[in-house]
Tab-separated table of C-alpha atoms in Angstrom:
chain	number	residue	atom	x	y	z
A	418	UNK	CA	0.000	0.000	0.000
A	419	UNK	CA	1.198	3.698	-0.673
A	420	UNK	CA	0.250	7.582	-0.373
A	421	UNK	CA	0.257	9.623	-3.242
A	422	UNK	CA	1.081	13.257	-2.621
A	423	UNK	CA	0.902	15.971	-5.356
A	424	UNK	CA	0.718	20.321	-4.812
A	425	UNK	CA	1.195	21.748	-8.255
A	426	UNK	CA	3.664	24.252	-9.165
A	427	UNK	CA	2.083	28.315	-10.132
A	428	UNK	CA	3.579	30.314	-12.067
A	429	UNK	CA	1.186	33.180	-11.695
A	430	UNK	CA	-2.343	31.667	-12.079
A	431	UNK	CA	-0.546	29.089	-14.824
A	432	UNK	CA	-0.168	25.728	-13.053
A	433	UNK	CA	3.206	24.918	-14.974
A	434	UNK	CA	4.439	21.171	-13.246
A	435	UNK	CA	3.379	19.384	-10.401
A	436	UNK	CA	5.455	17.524	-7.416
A	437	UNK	CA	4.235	13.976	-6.615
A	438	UNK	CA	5.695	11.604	-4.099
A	439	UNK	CA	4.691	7.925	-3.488
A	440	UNK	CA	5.344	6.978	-0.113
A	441	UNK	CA	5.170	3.313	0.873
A	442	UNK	CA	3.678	2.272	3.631
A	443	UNK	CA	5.814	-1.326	3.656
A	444	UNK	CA	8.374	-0.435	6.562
A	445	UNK	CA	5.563	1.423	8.430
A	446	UNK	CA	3.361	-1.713	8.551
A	447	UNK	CA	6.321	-4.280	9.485
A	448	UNK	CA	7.541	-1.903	12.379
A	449	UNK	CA	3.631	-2.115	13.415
A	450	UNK	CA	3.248	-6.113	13.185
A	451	UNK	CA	6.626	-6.509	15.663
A	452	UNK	CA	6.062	-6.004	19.393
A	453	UNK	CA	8.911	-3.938	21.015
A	454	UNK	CA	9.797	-3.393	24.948
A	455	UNK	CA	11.534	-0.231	23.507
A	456	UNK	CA	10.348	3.405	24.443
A	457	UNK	CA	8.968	5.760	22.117
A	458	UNK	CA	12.566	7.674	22.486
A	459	UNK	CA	14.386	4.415	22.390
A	460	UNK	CA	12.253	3.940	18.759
A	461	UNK	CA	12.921	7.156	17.407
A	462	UNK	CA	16.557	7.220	18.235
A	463	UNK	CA	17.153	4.119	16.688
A	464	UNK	CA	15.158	5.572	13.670
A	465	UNK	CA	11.919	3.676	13.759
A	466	UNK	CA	8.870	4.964	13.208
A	467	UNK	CA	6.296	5.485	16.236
A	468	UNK	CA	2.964	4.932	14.973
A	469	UNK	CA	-0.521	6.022	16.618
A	470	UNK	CA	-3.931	5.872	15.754
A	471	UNK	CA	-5.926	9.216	15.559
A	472	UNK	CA	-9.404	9.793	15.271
A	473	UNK	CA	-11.215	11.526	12.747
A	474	UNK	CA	-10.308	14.784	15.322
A	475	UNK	CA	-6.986	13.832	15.200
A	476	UNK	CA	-6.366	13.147	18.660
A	477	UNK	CA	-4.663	9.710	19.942
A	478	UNK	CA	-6.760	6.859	20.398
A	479	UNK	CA	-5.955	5.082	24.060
A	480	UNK	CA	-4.198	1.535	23.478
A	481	UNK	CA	-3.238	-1.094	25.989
A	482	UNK	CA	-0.288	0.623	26.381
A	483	UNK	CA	-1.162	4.175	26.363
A	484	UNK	CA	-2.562	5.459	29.261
């Protein structure tokens, strides 16, 4: 699974190119499957992702492990 992301690119009122991105949601959704005694600092240090689940507010939804 993947996001596209595009903004176009103005010149005036003209839209002249656009910018698209793909990211890939593969790493994100193997960091999720593992289990991990590590902090949320110990993740990002190491350079994993910390992942939460918002609600359509975007504010966290509680987990087991959020309090």
């Amino acid at each position: 699974m993947a996001l596209t992301i595009a903004a176009p690119v103005m010149n005036g009122d003209e839209i002249v190119a656009a910018v698209v991105a793909i990211v890939s949601f593969q790493e994100v959704f193997k960091a999720v499957q593992q289990t991990s005694s590590k902090s949320a600092r110990e993740l990002l240090d190491g350079g994993l992702p910390v992942v939460f689940v918002v609600d359509q507010n975007g504010r966290a939804s509680p987990t087991p492990t959020l309090q």
